[in-house]
Amino acid sequence: MERNIRISDYDYPLPEGRIAKFPLERREQSKLLVCRDGRIAEDRFERIGRFLPEGSMLVFNNTKVIRARLIFHKATGARIEIFCLEPHVPADYERAFAAHGRCRWQCIVGNLKKWKDGPLQIAFGLGGRTYRLEATRTGDGGGHQIVEFVWDAPLAFGQLLEELGRIPIPPY
């Protein structure tokens, strides 16, 4: 087994069309990459049992990818992408997703140098009315930005992310 692992060994070009951005309706039909006896083949996940040795344990991961990317545009046209990493205030996910009107998150901000000061806004329609989501940088959180979100829609922050957010796709 090689002990000198280099991250560059895992860096390769991947065409946009080969990235699964949404799950299949029938998830068991998703592709399964199989490596056996030095050969690589492709199958379907529904047949995974054929490839597991007797007595194997399969662990189900039921986590959900959160639509945590928010895209803002400044009046100048600059695109600012805010990727919500973890809640800052309230500090736990359950309360942060249930928050109404205001919350703060630790975020990665794409195109940060274009966001010098002032709030960013997204206007969006819901139920025939127009609402606003505003983002303001409130500090540096050790390599991440602390961003305060304020909104006037009758939605919890988790619902707001479902409405306006996008699926995070690497690179973050």
Short mmCIF file of C-alpha atoms in Angstrom, two decimals:
data_model
loop_
_atom_site.label_atom_id
_atom_site.label_comp_id
_atom_site.label_asym_id
_atom_site.label_seq_id
_atom_site.Cartn_x
_atom_site.Cartn_y
_atom_site.Cartn_z
CA MET A 1 0.00 0.00 0.00
CA GLU A 2 1.37 3.39 -0.98
CA ARG A 3 1.86 5.68 2.01
CA ASN A 4 2.87 8.86 0.16
CA ILE A 5 -0.53 10.00 -1.04
CA ARG A 6 -0.56 13.20 -3.05
CA ILE A 7 -3.76 15.16 -3.48
CA SER A 8 -2.69 15.89 -7.05
CA ASP A 9 -3.20 12.18 -7.81
CA TYR A 10 -6.92 12.80 -7.35
CA ASP A 11 -7.12 15.97 -9.42
CA TYR A 12 -8.39 15.33 -12.93
CA PRO A 13 -10.57 17.06 -15.50
CA LEU A 14 -14.23 16.09 -15.27
CA PRO A 15 -16.56 17.30 -18.01
CA GLU A 16 -19.58 19.23 -16.70
CA GLY A 17 -21.95 16.72 -18.32
CA ARG A 18 -20.50 13.86 -16.22
CA ILE A 19 -21.36 15.49 -12.87
CA ALA A 20 -24.57 14.19 -11.29
CA LYS A 21 -26.32 17.33 -10.10
CA PHE A 22 -29.62 15.72 -9.19
CA PRO A 23 -30.49 12.18 -8.07
CA LEU A 24 -32.33 9.78 -10.33
CA GLU A 25 -36.03 9.40 -9.61
CA ARG A 26 -35.39 5.70 -8.96
CA ARG A 27 -32.17 5.89 -6.96
CA GLU A 28 -31.51 2.16 -7.20
CA GLN A 29 -30.89 2.73 -10.91
CA SER A 30 -27.83 4.89 -10.19
CA LYS A 31 -24.48 3.74 -11.52
CA LEU A 32 -22.16 1.57 -9.47
CA LEU A 33 -18.44 1.54 -10.19
CA VAL A 34 -17.03 -1.95 -9.63
CA CYS A 35 -13.33 -2.82 -9.34
CA ARG A 36 -12.63 -6.57 -9.36
CA ASP A 37 -9.38 -8.38 -10.06
CA GLY A 38 -7.83 -5.14 -11.29
CA ARG A 39 -10.60 -4.53 -13.81
CA ILE A 40 -13.09 -1.67 -13.65
CA ALA A 41 -16.68 -2.20 -14.70
CA GLU A 42 -20.00 -0.43 -14.36
CA ASP A 43 -23.25 -1.81 -12.98
CA ARG A 44 -26.35 -0.53 -11.15
CA PHE A 45 -26.66 0.05 -7.41
CA GLU A 46 -29.68 -2.26 -7.20
CA ARG A 47 -27.27 -5.16 -7.88
CA ILE A 48 -24.70 -4.23 -5.22
CA GLY A 49 -25.41 -7.48 -3.32
CA ARG A 50 -23.73 -9.44 -6.11
CA PHE A 51 -20.42 -7.75 -5.35
CA LEU A 52 -20.36 -7.89 -1.54
CA PRO A 53 -18.70 -10.83 0.19
CA GLU A 54 -20.88 -12.93 2.48
CA GLY A 55 -21.15 -11.41 5.96
CA SER A 56 -20.54 -7.84 4.72
CA MET A 57 -22.29 -4.95 6.36
CA LEU A 58 -23.73 -2.15 4.24
CA VAL A 59 -24.26 1.16 6.05
CA PHE A 60 -26.97 3.48 4.76
CA ASN A 61 -26.16 7.20 4.81
CA ASN A 62 -29.41 9.16 4.82
CA THR A 63 -27.89 12.63 4.95
CA LYS A 64 -29.33 15.29 2.70
CA VAL A 65 -27.44 17.83 0.66
CA ILE A 66 -28.65 21.28 1.57
CA ARG A 67 -29.23 23.89 -1.12
CA ALA A 68 -26.69 26.08 0.68
CA ARG A 69 -25.37 28.23 -2.20
CA LEU A 70 -26.95 31.64 -2.57
CA ILE A 71 -26.16 33.77 -5.62
CA PHE A 72 -26.30 37.55 -5.27
CA HIS A 73 -25.58 40.23 -7.86
CA LYS A 74 -24.30 43.68 -7.00
CA ALA A 75 -25.64 46.74 -8.82
CA THR A 76 -22.38 46.68 -10.81
CA GLY A 77 -23.29 43.21 -12.08
CA ALA A 78 -20.63 41.42 -10.02
CA ARG A 79 -21.74 37.93 -9.01
CA ILE A 80 -21.19 37.08 -5.33
CA GLU A 81 -21.73 33.47 -4.27
CA ILE A 82 -22.32 32.74 -0.59
CA PHE A 83 -21.99 29.12 0.53
CA CYS A 84 -23.44 28.55 4.02
CA LEU A 85 -21.14 26.19 5.92
CA GLU A 86 -22.47 26.13 9.46
CA PRO A 87 -24.70 28.21 11.67
CA HIS A 88 -23.14 30.94 13.79
CA VAL A 89 -26.23 32.41 15.54
CA PRO A 90 -28.23 30.40 16.46
CA ALA A 91 -25.33 27.98 16.71
CA ASP A 92 -27.08 24.67 15.99
CA TYR A 93 -28.52 23.51 12.69
CA GLU A 94 -32.04 22.76 13.91
CA ARG A 95 -32.57 26.22 15.37
CA ALA A 96 -30.76 27.95 12.47
CA PHE A 97 -32.98 26.27 9.87
CA ALA A 98 -36.08 27.12 11.95
CA ALA A 99 -35.04 30.78 12.38
CA HIS A 100 -37.42 33.42 11.04
CA GLY A 101 -36.30 36.85 9.87
CA ARG A 102 -32.63 36.76 10.85
CA CYS A 103 -29.67 34.42 11.38
CA ARG A 104 -25.89 34.35 10.96
CA TRP A 105 -23.78 31.69 9.26
CA GLN A 106 -20.12 30.94 8.70
CA CYS A 107 -19.77 31.08 4.93
CA ILE A 108 -17.37 30.78 2.06
CA VAL A 109 -17.80 33.81 -0.17
CA GLY A 110 -16.95 33.51 -3.83
CA ASN A 111 -15.70 36.73 -5.43
CA LEU A 112 -15.17 38.22 -1.96
CA LYS A 113 -12.89 40.98 -3.27
CA LYS A 114 -15.86 42.44 -5.17
CA TRP A 115 -17.93 42.62 -1.96
CA LYS A 116 -16.13 45.46 -0.25
CA ASP A 117 -18.95 46.71 1.96
CA GLY A 118 -22.68 47.08 2.30
CA PRO A 119 -25.42 44.50 2.10
CA LEU A 120 -26.33 42.33 -0.87
CA GLN A 121 -29.96 41.71 -1.78
CA ILE A 122 -32.08 39.21 -3.63
CA ALA A 123 -35.66 40.13 -4.49
CA PHE A 124 -37.92 37.12 -5.04
CA GLY A 125 -41.57 36.37 -5.54
CA LEU A 126 -43.65 34.09 -3.37
CA GLY A 127 -47.43 33.76 -3.38
CA GLY A 128 -47.88 36.82 -5.58
CA ARG A 129 -45.79 39.07 -3.31
CA THR A 130 -42.22 40.31 -3.56
CA TYR A 131 -39.83 39.70 -0.66
CA ARG A 132 -36.17 40.43 0.04
CA LEU A 133 -33.23 38.47 1.37
CA GLU A 134 -30.34 40.62 2.51
CA ALA A 135 -26.80 39.44 3.31
CA THR A 136 -24.31 41.52 5.30
CA ARG A 137 -20.75 40.57 6.22
CA THR A 138 -20.39 40.94 9.98
CA GLY A 139 -16.90 39.53 10.52
CA ASP A 140 -14.17 37.07 9.69
CA GLY A 141 -14.61 33.65 11.25
CA GLY A 142 -11.10 32.23 10.98
CA GLY A 143 -10.86 31.82 7.22
CA HIS A 144 -14.60 32.06 6.67
CA GLN A 145 -16.86 35.06 6.57
CA ILE A 146 -19.63 35.54 9.11
CA VAL A 147 -22.70 36.59 7.12
CA GLU A 148 -25.93 37.84 8.63
CA PHE A 149 -29.07 37.07 6.63
CA VAL A 150 -32.22 39.15 7.11
CA TRP A 151 -35.44 38.45 5.22
CA ASP A 152 -39.05 39.56 5.26
CA ALA A 153 -40.71 36.46 3.78
CA PRO A 154 -42.87 34.28 6.05
CA LEU A 155 -40.36 31.43 5.76
CA ALA A 156 -37.89 29.75 8.07
CA PHE A 157 -34.28 29.94 6.89
CA GLY A 158 -34.32 26.28 5.83
CA GLN A 159 -37.36 26.96 3.65
CA LEU A 160 -35.65 30.05 2.26
CA LEU A 161 -32.65 27.94 1.23
CA GLU A 162 -34.98 25.44 -0.46
CA GLU A 163 -36.60 28.32 -2.34
CA LEU A 164 -33.51 30.35 -3.33
CA GLY A 165 -30.49 28.13 -2.73
CA ARG A 166 -28.58 25.92 -5.11
CA ILE A 167 -26.92 22.56 -4.62
CA PRO A 168 -23.24 22.96 -3.66
CA ILE A 169 -21.05 21.53 -6.41
CA PRO A 170 -17.26 21.40 -6.00
CA PRO A 171 -15.13 23.41 -6.00
CA TYR A 172 -16.72 25.17 -3.05
#
